[in-house]
PDB file of C-alpha atoms and ligand atoms in Angstrom:
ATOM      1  CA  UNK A   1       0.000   0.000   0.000  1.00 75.00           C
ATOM      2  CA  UNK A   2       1.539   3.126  -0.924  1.00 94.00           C
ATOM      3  CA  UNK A   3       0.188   5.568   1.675  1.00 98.00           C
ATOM      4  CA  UNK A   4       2.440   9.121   2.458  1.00 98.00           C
ATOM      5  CA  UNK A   5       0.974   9.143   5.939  1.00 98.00           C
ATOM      6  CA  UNK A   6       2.026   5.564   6.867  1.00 98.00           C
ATOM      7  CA  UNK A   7       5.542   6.452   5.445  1.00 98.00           C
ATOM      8  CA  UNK A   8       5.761   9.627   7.831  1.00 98.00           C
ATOM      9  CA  UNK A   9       4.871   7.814  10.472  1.00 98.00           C
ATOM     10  CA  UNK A  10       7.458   5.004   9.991  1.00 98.00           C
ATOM     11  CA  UNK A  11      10.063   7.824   9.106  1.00 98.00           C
ATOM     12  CA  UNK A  12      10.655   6.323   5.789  1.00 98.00           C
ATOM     13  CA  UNK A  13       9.086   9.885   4.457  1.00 98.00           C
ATOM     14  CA  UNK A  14      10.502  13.276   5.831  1.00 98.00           C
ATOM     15  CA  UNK A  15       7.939  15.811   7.235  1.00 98.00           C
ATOM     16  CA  UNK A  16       8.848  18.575  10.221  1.00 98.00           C
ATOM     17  CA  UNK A  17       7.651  16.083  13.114  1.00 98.00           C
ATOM     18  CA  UNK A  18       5.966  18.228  16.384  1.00 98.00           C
ATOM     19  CA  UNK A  19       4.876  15.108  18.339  1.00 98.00           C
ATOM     20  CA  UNK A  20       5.088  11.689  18.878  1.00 98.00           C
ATOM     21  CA  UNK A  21       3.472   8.918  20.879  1.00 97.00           C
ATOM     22  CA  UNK A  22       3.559   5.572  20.653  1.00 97.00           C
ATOM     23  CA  UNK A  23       0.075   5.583  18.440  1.00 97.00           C
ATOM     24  CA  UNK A  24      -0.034   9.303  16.851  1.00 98.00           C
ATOM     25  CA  UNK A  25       2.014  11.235  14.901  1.00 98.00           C
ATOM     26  CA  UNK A  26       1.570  14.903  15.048  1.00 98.00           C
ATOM     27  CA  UNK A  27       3.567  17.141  11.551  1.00 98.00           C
ATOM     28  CA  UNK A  28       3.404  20.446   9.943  1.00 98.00           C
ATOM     29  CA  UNK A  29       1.361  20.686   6.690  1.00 98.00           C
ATOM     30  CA  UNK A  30       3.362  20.889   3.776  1.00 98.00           C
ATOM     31  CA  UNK A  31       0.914  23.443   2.222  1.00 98.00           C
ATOM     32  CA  UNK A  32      -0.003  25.586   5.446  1.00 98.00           C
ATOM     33  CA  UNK A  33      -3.454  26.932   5.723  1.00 97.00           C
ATOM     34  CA  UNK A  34      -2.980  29.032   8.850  1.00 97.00           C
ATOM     35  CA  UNK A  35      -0.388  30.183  10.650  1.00 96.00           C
ATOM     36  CA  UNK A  36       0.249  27.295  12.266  1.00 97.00           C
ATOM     37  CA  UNK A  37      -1.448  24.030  10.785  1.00 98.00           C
ATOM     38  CA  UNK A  38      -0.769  20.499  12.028  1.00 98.00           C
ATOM     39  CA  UNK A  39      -1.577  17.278  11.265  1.00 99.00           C
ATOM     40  CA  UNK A  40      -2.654  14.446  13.949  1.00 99.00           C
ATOM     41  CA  UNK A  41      -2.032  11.711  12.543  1.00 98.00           C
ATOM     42  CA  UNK A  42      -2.781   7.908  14.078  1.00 98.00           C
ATOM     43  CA  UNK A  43      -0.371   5.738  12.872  1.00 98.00           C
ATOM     44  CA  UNK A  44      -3.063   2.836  11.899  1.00 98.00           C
ATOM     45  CA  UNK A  45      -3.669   3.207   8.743  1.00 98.00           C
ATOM     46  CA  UNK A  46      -7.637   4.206   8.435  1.00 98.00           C
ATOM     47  CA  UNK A  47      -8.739   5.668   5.125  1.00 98.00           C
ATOM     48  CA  UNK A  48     -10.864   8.223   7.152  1.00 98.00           C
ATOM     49  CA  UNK A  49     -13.181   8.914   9.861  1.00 98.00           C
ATOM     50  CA  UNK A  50     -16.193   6.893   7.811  1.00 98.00           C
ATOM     51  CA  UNK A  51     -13.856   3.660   7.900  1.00 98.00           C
ATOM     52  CA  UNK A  52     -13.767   3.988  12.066  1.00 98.00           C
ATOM     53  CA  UNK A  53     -14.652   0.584  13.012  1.00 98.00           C
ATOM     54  CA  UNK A  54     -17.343   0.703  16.250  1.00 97.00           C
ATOM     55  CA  UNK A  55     -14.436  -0.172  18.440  1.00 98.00           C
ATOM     56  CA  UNK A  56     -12.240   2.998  17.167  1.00 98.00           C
ATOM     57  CA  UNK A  57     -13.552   5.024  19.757  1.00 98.00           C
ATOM     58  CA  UNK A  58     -10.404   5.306  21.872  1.00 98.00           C
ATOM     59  CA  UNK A  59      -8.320   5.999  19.074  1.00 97.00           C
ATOM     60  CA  UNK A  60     -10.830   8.504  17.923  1.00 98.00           C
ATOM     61  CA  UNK A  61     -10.920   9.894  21.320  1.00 98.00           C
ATOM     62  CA  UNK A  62      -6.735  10.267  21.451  1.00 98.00           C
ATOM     63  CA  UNK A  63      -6.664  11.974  18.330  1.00 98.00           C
ATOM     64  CA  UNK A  64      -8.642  14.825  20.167  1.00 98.00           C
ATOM     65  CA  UNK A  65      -6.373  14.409  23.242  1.00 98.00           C
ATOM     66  CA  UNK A  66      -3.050  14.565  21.059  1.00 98.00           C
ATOM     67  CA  UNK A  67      -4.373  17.623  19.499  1.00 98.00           C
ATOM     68  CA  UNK A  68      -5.249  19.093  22.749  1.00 98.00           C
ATOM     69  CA  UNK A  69      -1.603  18.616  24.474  1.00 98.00           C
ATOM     70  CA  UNK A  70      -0.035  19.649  21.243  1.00 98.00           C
ATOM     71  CA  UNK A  71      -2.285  23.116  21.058  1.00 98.00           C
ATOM     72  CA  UNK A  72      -1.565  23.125  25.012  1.00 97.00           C
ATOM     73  CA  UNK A  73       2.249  22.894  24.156  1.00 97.00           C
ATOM     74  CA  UNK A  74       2.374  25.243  21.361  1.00 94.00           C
ATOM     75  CA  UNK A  75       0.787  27.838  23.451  1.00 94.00           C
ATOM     76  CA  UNK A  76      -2.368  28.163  21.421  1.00 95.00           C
ATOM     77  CA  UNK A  77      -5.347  29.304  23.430  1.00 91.00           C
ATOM     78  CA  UNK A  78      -7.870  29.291  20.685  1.00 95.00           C
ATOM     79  CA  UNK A  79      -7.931  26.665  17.530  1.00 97.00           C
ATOM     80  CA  UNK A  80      -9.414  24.899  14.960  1.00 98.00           C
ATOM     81  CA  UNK A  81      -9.823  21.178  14.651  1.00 98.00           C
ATOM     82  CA  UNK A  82     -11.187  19.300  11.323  1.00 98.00           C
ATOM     83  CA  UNK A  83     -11.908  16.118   9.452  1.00 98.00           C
ATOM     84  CA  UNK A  84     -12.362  16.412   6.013  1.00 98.00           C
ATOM     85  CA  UNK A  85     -13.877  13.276   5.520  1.00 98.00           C
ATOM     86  CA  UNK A  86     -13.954  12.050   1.453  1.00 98.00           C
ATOM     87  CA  UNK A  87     -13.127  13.627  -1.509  1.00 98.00           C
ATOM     88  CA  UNK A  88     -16.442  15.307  -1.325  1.00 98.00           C
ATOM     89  CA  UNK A  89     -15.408  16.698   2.179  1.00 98.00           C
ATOM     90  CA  UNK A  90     -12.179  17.809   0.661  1.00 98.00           C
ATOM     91  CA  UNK A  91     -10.031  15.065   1.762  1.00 98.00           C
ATOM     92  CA  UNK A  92      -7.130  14.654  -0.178  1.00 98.00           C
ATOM     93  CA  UNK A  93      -4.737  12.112   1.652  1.00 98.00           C
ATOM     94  CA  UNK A  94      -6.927   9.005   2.379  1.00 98.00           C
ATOM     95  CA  UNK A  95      -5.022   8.030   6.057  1.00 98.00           C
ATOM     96  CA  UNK A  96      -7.419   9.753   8.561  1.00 98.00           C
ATOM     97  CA  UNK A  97      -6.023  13.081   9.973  1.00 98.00           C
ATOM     98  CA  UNK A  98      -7.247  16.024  12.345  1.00 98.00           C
ATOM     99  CA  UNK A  99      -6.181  19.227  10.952  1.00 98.00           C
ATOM    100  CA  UNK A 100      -5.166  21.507  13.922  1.00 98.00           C
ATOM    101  CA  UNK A 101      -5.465  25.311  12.865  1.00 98.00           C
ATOM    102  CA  UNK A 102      -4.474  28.244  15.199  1.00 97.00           C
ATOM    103  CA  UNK A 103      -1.798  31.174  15.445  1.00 95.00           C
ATOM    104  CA  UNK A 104      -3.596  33.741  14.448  1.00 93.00           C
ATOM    105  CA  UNK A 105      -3.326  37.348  15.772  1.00 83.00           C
ATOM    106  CA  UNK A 106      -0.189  36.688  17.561  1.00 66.00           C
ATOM    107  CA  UNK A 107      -1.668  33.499  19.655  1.00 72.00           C
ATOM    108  CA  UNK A 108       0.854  31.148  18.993  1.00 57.00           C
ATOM    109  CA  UNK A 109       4.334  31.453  21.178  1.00 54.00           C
ATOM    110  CA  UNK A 110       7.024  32.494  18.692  1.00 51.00           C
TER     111      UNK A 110
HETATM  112  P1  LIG B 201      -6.953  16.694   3.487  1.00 85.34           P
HETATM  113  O1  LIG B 201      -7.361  17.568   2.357  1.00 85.34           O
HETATM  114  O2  LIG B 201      -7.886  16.794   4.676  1.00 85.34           O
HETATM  115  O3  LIG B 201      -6.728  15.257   3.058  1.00 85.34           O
HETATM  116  O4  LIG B 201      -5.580  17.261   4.012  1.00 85.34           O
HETATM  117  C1  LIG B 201      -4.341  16.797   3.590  1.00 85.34           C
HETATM  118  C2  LIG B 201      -3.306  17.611   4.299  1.00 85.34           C
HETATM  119  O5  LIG B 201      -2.067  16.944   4.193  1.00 85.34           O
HETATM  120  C3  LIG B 201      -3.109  19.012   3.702  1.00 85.34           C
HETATM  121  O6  LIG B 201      -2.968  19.940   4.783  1.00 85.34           O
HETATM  122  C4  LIG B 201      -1.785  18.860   2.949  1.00 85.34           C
HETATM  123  O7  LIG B 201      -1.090  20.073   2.858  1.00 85.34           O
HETATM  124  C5  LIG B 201      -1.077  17.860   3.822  1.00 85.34           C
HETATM  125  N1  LIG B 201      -0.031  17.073   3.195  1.00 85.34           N
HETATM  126  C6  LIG B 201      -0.096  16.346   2.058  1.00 85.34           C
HETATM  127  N2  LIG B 201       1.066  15.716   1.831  1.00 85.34           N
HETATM  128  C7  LIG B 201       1.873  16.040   2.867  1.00 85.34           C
HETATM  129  C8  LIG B 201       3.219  15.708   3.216  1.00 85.34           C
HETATM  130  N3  LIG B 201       3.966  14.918   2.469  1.00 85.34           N
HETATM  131  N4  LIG B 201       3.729  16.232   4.356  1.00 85.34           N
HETATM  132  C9  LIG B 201       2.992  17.052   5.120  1.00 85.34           C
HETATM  133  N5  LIG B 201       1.730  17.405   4.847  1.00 85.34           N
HETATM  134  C10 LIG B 201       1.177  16.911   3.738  1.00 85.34           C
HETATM  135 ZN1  LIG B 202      -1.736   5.255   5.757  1.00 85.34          ZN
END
């Protein structure tokens, strides 16, 4: 399977890594859509949030809580987080991602 995600997350692809735990892998966006603009990224590959199995709903849940720390630690106080989920929800990479969106008006620590 030829998936960029997977290959980030077993380091076999570069990206500018922010986080990792032993199930998530948190990396800047290539194409930034704010000023800061991460990707949470659970190292399982899962096409997108409409392939979560039923019993996905801790991983689900610590994709919120690895955005949460990682907002926490980049000093964010106010964000965005969003699943584009299919092409028709403007997903592009099919390896399920939370976009994290924040740093505006100075919010983000330098
Ligand atoms: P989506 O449209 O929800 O699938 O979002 C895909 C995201 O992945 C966009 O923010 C892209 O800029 C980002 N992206 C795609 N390829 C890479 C890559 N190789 N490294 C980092 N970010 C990427
Ligand atoms: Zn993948």
């Amino acid at each position: 399977m030829d998936c960029i995600f997977c290959s980030i997350a077993k380091h076999e692809s570069p990206a500018d890594i922010v986080a990792e735990t032993p199930d998530m892998i948190v990396f800047k966006s290539i194409k930034p859509s704010a000023p800061i603009h991460l990707l949470v990224v659970p190292r399982r590959h899962i096409a997108s949030v409409a392939d979560l199995a039923d019993t996905d709903s801790e991983l689900a849940g610590e994709v919120i809580q690895t955005a949460r720390r990682v907002a926490r630690d980049q000093g964010l106080e106010g964000y965005k987080l969003i699943f584009n989920v299919g092409r028709k929800g403007g997903q592009a990479v099919d390896h399920v991602h939370l976009h994290l969106l924040g740093g505006w008006q100075g919010d983000a620590e330098e």
